[in-house]
N, C-alpha and C. Protein backbone atom coordinates (compact mmCIF):
# COMPACT_ATOMS: atom_id res chain seq x y z
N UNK A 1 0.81 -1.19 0.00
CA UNK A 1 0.00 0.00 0.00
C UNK A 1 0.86 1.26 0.00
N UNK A 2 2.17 1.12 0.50
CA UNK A 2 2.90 1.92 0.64
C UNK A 2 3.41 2.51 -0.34
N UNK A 3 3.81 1.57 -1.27
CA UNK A 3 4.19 1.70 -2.37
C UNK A 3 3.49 2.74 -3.56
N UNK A 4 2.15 2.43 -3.76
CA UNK A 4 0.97 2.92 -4.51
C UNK A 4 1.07 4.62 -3.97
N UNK A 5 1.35 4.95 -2.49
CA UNK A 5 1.86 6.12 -2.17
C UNK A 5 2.75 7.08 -2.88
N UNK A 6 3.51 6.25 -2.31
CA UNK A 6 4.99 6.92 -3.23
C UNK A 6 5.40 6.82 -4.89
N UNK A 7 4.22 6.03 -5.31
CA UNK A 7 4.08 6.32 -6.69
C UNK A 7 3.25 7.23 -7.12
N UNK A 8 2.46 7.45 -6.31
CA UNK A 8 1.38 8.80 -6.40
C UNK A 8 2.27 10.17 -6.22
N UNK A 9 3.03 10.14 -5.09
CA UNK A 9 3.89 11.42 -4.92
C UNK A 9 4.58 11.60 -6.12
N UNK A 10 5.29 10.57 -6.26
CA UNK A 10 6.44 10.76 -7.52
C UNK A 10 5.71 11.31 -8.47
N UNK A 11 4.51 10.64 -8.94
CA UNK A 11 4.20 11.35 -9.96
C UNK A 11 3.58 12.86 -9.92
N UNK A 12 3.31 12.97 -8.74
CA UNK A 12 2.89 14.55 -9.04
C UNK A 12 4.51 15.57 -8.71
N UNK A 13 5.11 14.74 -8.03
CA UNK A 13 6.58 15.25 -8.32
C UNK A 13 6.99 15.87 -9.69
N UNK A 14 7.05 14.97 -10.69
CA UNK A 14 7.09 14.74 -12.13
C UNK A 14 6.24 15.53 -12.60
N UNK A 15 5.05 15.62 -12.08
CA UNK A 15 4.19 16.57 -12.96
C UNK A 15 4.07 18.30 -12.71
N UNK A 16 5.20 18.26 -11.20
CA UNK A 16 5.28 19.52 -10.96
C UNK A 16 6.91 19.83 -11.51
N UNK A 17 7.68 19.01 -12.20
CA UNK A 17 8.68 19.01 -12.48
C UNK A 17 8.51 19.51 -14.31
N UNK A 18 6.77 19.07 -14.68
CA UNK A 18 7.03 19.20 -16.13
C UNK A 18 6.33 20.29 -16.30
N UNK A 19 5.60 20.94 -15.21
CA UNK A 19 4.94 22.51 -15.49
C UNK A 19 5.95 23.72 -15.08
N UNK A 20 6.67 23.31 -14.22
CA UNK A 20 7.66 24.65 -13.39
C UNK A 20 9.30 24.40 -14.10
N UNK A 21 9.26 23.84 -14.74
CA UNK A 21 10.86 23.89 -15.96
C UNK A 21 10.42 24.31 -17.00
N UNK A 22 11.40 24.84 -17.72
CA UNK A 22 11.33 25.53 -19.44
C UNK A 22 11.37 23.91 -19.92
N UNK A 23 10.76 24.04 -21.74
CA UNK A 23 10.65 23.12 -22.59
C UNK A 23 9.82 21.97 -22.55
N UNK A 24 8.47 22.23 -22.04
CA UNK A 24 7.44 22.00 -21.79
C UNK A 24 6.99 21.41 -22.86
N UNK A 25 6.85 22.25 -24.24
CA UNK A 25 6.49 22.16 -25.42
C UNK A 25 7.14 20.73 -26.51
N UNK A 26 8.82 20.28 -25.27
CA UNK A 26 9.30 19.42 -26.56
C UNK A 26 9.24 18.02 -26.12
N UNK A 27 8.12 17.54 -25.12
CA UNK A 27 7.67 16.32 -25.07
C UNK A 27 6.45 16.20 -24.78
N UNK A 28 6.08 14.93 -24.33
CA UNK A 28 4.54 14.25 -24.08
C UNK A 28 4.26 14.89 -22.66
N UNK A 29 2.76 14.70 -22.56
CA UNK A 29 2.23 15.54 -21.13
C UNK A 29 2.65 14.52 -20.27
N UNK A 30 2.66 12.98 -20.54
CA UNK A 30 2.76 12.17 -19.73
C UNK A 30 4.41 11.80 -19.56
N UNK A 31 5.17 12.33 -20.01
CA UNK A 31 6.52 11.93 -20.00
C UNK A 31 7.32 12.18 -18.63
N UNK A 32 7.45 13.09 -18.20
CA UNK A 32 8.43 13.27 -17.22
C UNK A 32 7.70 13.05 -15.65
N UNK A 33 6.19 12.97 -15.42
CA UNK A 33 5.41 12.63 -14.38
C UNK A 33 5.72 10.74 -14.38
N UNK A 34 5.65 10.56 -15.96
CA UNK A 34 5.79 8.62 -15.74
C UNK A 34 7.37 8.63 -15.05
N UNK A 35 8.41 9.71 -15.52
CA UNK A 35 9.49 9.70 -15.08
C UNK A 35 9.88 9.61 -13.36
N UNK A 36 8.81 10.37 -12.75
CA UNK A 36 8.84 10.34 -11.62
C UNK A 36 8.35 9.35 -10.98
N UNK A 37 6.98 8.76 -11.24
CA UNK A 37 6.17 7.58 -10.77
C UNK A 37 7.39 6.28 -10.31
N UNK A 38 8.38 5.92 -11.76
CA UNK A 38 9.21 5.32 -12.10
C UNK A 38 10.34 5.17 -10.89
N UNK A 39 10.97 6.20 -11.24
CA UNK A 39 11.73 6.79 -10.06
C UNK A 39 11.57 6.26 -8.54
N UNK A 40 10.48 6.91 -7.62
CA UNK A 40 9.99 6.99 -6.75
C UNK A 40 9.90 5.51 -6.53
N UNK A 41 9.17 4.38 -7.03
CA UNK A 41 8.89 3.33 -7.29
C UNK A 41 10.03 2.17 -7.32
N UNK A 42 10.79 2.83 -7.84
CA UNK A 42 12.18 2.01 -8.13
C UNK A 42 12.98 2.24 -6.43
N UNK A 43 13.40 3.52 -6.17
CA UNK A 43 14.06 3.45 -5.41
C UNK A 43 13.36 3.04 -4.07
N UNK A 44 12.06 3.27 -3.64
CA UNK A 44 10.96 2.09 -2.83
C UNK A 44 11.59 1.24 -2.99
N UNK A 45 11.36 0.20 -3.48
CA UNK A 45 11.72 -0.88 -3.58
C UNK A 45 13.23 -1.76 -3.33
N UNK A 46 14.09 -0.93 -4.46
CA UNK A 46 15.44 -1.29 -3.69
C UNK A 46 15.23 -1.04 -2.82
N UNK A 47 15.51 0.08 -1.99
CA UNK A 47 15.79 0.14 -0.13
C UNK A 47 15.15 -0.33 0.66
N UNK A 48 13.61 -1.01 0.24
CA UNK A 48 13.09 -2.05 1.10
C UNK A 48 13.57 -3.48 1.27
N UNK A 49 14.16 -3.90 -0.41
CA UNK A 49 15.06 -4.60 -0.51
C UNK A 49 15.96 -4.82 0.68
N UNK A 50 16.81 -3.57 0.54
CA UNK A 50 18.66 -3.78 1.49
C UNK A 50 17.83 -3.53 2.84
N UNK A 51 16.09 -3.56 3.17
CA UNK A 51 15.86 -3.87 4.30
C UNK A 51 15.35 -2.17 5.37
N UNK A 52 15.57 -1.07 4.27
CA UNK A 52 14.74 -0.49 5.15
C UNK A 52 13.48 -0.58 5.88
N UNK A 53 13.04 0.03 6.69
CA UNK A 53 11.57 0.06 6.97
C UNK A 53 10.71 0.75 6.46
N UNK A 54 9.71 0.29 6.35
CA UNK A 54 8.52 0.78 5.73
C UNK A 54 7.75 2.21 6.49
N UNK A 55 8.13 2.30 8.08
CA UNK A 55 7.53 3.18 8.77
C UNK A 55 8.34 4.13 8.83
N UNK A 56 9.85 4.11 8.39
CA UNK A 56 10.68 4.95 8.67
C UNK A 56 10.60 6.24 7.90
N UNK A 57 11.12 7.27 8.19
CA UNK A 57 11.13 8.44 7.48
C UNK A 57 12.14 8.59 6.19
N UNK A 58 13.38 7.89 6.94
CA UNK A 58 14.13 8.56 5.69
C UNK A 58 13.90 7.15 4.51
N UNK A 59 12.88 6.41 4.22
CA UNK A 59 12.58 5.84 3.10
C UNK A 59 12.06 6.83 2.05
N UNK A 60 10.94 7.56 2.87
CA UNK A 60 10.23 8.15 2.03
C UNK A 60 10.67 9.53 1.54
N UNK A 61 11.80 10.18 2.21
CA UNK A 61 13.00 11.76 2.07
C UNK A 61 13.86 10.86 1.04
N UNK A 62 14.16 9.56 0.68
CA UNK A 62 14.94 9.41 -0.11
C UNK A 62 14.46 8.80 -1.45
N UNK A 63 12.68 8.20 -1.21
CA UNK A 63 12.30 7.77 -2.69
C UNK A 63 12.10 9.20 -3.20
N UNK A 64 11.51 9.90 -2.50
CA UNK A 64 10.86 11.13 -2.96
C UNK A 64 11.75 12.08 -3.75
N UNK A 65 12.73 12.24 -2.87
CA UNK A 65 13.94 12.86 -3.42
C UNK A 65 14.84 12.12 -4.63
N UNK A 66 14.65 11.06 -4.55
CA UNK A 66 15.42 10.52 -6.12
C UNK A 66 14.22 10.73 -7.46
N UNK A 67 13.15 10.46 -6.97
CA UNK A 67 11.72 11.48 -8.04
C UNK A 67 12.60 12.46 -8.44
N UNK A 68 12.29 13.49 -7.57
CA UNK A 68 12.44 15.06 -7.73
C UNK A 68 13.74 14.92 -8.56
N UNK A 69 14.70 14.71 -8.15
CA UNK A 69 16.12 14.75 -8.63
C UNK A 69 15.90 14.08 -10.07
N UNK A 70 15.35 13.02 -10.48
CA UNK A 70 15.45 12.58 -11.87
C UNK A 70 14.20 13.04 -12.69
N UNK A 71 13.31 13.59 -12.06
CA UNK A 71 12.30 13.89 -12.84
C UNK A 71 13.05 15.44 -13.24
N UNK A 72 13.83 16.40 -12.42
CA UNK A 72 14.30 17.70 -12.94
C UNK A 72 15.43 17.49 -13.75
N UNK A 73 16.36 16.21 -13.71
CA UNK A 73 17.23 16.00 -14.20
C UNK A 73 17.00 15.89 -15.71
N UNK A 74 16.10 14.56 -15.96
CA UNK A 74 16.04 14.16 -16.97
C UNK A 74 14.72 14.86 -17.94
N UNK A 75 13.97 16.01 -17.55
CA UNK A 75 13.14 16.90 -17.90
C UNK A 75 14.37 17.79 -18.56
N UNK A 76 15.10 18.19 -18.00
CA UNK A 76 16.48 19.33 -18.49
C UNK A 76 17.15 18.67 -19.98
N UNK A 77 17.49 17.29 -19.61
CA UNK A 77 18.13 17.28 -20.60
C UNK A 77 17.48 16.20 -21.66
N UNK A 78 15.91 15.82 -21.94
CA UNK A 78 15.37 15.79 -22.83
C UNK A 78 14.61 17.14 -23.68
N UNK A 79 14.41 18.05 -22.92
CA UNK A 79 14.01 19.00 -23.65
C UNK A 79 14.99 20.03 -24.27
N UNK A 80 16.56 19.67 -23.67
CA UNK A 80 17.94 20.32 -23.98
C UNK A 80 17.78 19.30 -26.01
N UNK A 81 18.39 18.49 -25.70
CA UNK A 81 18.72 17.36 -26.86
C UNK A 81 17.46 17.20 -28.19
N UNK A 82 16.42 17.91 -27.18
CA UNK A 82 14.87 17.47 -28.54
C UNK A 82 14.93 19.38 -28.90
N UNK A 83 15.21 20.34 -28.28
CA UNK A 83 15.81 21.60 -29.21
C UNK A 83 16.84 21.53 -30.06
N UNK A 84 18.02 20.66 -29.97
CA UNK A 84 19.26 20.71 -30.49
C UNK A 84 18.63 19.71 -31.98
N UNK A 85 17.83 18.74 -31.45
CA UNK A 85 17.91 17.61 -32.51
C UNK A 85 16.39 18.78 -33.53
N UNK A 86 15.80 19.63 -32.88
CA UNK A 86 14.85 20.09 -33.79
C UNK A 86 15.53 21.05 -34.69
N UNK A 87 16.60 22.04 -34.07
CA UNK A 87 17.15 22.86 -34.50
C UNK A 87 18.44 22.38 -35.96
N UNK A 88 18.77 21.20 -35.84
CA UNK A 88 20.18 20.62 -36.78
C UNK A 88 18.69 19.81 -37.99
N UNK A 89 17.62 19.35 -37.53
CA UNK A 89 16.84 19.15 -38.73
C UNK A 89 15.97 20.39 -39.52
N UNK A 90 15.89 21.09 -38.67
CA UNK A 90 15.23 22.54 -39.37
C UNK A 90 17.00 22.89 -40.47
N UNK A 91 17.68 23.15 -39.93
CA UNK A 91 19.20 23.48 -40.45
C UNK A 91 18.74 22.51 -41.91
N UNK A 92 18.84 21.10 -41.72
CA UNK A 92 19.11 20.04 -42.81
C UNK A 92 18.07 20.32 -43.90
N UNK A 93 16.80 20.86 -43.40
CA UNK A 93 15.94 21.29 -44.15
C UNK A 93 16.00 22.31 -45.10
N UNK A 94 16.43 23.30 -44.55
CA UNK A 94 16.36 24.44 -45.15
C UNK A 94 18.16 24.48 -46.06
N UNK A 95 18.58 23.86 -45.74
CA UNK A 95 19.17 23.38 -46.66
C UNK A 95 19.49 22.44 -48.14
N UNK A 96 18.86 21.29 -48.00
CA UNK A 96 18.98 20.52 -48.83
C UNK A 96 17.01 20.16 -49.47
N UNK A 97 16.18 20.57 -48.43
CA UNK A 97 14.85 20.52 -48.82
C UNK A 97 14.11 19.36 -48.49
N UNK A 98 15.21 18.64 -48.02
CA UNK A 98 14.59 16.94 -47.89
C UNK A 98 15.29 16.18 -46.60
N UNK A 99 14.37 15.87 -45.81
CA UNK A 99 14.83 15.41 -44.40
C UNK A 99 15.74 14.27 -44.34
N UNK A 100 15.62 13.22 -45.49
CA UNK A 100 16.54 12.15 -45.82
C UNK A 100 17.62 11.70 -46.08
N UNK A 101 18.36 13.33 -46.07
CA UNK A 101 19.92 13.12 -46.52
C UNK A 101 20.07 13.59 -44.90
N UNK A 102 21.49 13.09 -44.92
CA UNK A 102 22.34 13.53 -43.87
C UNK A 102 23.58 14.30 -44.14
């Protein structure tokens, strides 16, 4: 049950990670909130794994926080790489007229 928690946080982590950063515009609405869900979820699990507790605090300061941290992380530098990759095919375009050459 715990779990279903901290996948709920994560994702609104993620979803406050994909309204309050620039480049909003160069992915899916659902992308960087699944990023967080993911996140949050994953690191749950390992550290219940190596045996944390479930009641303890710093489980949930450290799933939460690996959310936050990869949902801002990886929000930065997909919307960094999907400008660069829009910007070198607009370039290829307006150059040669046809998206197929390289």
């Amino acid at each position: 049950m715990e779990l279903l928690f901290v996948a709920l946080f994560g994702a609104l982590i993620g979803l406050g990670a994909r309204y309050f950063l620039p480049g909003r515009a160069t992915q899916g609405s659902v992308l960087v909130p699944a990023i967080g869900t993911v996140a949050a979820a994953a690191v749950w699990v390992a550290l219940t794994w190596l045996g944390w507790n479930w009641a303890g605090g710093w489980i949930w300061w450290v799933s939460l926080g690996g959310a936050a941290v990869s949902s801002v992380v990886l929000n930065l530098v997909i919307s960094r790489r999907r400008i660069h990759a829009d910007h070198r095919m607009l370039q290829r375009l307006a150059n040669t007229g046809s998206p197929a050459t390289a």
